[in-house]
PDB file of C-alpha atoms in Angstrom:
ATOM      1  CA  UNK X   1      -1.318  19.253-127.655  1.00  0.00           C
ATOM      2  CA  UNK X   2      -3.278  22.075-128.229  1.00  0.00           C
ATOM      3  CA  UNK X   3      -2.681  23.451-131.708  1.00  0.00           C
ATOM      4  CA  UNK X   4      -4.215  20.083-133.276  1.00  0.00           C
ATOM      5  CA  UNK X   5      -7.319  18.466-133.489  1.00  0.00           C
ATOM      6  CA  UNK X   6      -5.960  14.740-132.130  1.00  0.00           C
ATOM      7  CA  UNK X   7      -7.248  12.054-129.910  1.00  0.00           C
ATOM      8  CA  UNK X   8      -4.636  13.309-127.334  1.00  0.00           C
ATOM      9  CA  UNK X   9      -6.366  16.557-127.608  1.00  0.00           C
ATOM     10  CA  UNK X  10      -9.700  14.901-127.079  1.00  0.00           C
ATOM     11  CA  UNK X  11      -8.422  12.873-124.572  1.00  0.00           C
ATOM     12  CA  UNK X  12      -6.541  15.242-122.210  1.00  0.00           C
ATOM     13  CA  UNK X  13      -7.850  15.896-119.103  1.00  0.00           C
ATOM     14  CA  UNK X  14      -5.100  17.508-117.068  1.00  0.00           C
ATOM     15  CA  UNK X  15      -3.590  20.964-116.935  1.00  0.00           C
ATOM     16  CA  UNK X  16      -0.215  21.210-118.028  1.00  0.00           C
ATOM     17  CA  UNK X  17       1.614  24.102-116.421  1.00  0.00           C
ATOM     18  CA  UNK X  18       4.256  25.862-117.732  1.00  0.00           C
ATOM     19  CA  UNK X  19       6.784  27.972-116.014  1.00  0.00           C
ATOM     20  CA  UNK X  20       8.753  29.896-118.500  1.00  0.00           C
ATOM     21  CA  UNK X  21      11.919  31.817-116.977  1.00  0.00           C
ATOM     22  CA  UNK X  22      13.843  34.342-119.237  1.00  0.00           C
ATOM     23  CA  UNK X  23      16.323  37.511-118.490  1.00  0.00           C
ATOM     24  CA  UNK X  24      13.745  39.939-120.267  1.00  0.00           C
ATOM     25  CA  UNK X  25      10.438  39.530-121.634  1.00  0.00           C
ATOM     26  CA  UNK X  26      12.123  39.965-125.578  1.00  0.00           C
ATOM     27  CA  UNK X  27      14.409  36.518-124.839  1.00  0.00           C
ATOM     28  CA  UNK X  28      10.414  34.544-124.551  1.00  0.00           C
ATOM     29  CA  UNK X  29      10.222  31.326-127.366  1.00  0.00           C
ATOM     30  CA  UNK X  30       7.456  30.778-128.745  1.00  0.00           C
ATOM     31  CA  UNK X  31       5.457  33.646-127.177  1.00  0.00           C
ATOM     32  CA  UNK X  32       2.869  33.431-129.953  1.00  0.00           C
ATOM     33  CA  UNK X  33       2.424  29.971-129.967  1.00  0.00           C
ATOM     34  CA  UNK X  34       1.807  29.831-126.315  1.00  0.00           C
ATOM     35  CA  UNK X  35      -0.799  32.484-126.951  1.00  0.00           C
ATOM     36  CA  UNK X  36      -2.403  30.425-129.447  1.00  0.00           C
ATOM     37  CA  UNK X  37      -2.072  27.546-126.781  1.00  0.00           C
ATOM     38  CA  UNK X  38      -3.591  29.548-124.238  1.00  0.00           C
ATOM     39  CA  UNK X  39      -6.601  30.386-126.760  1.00  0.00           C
ATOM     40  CA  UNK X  40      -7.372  27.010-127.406  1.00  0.00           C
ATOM     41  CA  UNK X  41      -6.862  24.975-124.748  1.00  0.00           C
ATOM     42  CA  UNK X  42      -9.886  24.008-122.608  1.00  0.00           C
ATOM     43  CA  UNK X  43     -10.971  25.306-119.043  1.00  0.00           C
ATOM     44  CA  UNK X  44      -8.241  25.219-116.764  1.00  0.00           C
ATOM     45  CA  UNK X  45      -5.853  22.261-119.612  1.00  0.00           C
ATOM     46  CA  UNK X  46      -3.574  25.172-119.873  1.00  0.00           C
ATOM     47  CA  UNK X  47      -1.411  27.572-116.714  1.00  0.00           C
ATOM     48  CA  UNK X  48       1.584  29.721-118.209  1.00  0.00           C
ATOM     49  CA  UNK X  49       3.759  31.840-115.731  1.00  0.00           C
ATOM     50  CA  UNK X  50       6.597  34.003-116.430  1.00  0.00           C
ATOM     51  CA  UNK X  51       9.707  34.425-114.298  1.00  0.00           C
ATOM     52  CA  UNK X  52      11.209  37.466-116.076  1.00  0.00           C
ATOM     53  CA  UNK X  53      14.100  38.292-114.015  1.00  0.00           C
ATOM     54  CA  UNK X  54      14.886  41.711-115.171  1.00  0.00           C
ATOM     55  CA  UNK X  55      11.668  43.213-115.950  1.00  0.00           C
ATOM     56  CA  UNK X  56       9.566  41.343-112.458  1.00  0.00           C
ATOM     57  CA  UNK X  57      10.334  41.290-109.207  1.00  0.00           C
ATOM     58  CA  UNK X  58       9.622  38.486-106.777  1.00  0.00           C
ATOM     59  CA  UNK X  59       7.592  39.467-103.351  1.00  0.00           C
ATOM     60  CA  UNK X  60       9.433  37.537-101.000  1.00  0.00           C
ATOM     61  CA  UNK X  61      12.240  39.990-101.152  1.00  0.00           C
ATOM     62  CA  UNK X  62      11.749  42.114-104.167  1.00  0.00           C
ATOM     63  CA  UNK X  63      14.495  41.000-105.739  1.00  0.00           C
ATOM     64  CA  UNK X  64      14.541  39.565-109.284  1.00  0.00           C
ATOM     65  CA  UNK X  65      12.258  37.111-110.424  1.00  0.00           C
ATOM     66  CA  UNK X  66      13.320  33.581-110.823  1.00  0.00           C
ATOM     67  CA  UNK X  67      11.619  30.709-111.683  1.00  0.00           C
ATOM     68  CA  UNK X  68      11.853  29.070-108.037  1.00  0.00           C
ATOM     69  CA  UNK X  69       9.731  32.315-106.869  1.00  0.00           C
ATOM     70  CA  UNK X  70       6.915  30.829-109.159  1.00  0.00           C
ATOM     71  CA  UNK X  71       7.681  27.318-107.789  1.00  0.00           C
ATOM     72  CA  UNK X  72       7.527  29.034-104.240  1.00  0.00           C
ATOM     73  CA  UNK X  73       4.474  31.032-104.692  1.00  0.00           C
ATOM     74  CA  UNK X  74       2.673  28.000-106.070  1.00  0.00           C
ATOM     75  CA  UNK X  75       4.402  25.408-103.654  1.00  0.00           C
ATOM     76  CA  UNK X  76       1.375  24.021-102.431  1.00  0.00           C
ATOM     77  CA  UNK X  77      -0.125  23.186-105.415  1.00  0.00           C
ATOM     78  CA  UNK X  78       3.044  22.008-107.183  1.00  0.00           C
ATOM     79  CA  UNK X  79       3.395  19.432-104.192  1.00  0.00           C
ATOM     80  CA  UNK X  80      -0.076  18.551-103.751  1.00  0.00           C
ATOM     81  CA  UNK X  81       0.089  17.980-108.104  1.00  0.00           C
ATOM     82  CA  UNK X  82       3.149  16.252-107.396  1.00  0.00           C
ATOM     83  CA  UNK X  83       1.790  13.914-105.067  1.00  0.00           C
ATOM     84  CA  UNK X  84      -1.423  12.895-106.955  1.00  0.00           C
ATOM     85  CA  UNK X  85       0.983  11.976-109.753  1.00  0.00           C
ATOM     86  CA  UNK X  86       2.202  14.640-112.139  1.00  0.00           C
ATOM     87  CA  UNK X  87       5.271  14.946-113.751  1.00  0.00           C
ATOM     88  CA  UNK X  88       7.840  17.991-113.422  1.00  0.00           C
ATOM     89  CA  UNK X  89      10.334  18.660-116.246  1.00  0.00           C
ATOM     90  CA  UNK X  90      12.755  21.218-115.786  1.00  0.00           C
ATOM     91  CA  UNK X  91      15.162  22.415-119.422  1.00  0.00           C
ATOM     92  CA  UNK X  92      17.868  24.806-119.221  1.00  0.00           C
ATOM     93  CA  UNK X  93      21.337  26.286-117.446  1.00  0.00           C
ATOM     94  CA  UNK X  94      22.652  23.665-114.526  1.00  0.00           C
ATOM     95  CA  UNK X  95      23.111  26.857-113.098  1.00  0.00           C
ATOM     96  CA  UNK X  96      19.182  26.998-112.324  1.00  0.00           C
ATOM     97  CA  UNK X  97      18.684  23.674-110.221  1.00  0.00           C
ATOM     98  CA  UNK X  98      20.457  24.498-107.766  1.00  0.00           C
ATOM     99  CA  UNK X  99      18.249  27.229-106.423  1.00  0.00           C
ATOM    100  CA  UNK X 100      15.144  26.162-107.695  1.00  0.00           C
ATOM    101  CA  UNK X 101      16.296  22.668-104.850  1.00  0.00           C
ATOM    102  CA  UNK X 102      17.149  24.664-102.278  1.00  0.00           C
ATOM    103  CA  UNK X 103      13.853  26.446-102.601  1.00  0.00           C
ATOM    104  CA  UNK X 104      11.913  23.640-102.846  1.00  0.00           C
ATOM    105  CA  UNK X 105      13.853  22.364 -99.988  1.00  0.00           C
ATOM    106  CA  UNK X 106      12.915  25.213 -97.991  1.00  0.00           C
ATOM    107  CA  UNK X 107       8.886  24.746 -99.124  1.00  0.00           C
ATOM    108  CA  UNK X 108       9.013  21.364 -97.921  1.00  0.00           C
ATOM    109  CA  UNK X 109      10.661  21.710 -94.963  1.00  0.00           C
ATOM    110  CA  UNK X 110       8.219  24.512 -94.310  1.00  0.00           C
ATOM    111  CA  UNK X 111       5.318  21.846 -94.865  1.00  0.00           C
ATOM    112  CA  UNK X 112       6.741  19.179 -92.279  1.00  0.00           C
ATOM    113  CA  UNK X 113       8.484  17.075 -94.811  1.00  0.00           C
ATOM    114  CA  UNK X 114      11.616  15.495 -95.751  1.00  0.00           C
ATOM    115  CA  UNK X 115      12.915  17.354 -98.990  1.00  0.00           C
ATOM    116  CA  UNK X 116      15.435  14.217 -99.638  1.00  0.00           C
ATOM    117  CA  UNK X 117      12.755  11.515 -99.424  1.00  0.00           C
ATOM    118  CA  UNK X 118      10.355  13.164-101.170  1.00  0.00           C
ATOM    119  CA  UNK X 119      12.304  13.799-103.917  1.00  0.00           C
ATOM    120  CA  UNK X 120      13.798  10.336-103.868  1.00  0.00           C
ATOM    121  CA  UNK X 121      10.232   9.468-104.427  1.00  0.00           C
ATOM    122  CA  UNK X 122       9.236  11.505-107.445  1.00  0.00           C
ATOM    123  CA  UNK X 123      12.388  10.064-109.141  1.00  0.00           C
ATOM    124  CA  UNK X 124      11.268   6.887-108.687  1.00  0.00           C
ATOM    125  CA  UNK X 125       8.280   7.028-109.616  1.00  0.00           C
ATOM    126  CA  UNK X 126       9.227   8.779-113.184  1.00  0.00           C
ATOM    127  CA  UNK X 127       8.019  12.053-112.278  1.00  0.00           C
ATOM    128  CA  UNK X 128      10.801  14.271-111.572  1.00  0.00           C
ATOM    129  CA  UNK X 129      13.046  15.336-115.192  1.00  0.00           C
ATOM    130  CA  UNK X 130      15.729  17.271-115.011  1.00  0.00           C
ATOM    131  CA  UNK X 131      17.789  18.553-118.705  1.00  0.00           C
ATOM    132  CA  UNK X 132      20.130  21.155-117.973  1.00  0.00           C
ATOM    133  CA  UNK X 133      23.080  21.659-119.725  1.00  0.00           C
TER     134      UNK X 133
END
């Protein structure tokens, strides 16, 4: 989307935010091509973080950092993107989701809502993608 001069790339007028989790910070695809993404994408088209679990640690309990950390630090705005009609996708181990739900369980719970139906709602509407293998 942004490597290429298209219409897409014309047309685009999100941000598309990517939250890239890896052991250590040598295990990162396509670390230069996200650099060249993050070059020449427009104002605020492009967010990358980094959950690197053995080189970061998370400040809730300075422990490792995982990608549901990220998810939790930015909770409000991944709900509030969520809700205005964004899509989540969410590639690699099964062994992931099941923290990275119970953390976002915990977030919404936290904000006075109900985890179950607001997921349920997401799915629905096509916004909520889960590949793990």
């Amino acid at each position: 989307l942004f490597m290429e001069n298209t219409v897409a790339k014309h047309m685009f007028g999100g941000t598309a935010w990517l939250v890239l989790g890896v052991p250590t910070s040598g295990g990162l695809l396509y670390k230069d091509e996200i650099d060249a993404m993050m070059r020449n994408a427009g104002p605020g088209q492009l967010k990358v973080d980094y959950a690197i679990s053995r080189e970061m640690t998370n400040p809730f309990d300075g422990g490792k950092m995982y990608v549901q950390h990220v998810m939790q630090q930015n909770a409000q705005e991944l709900f509030q993107r969520l809700d205005n009609g964004a899509s989540c996708y969410f590639c690699g181990l099964k062994g992931m989701m099941p923290p990275i739900l119970e953390t976002l369980e915990q977030v919404a719970a936290a904000q006075g809502l109900n985890w179950d139906a607001k997921l349920k709602e997401w799915k629905a509407n096509h916004q909520w993608h889960v590949e793990v293998y």
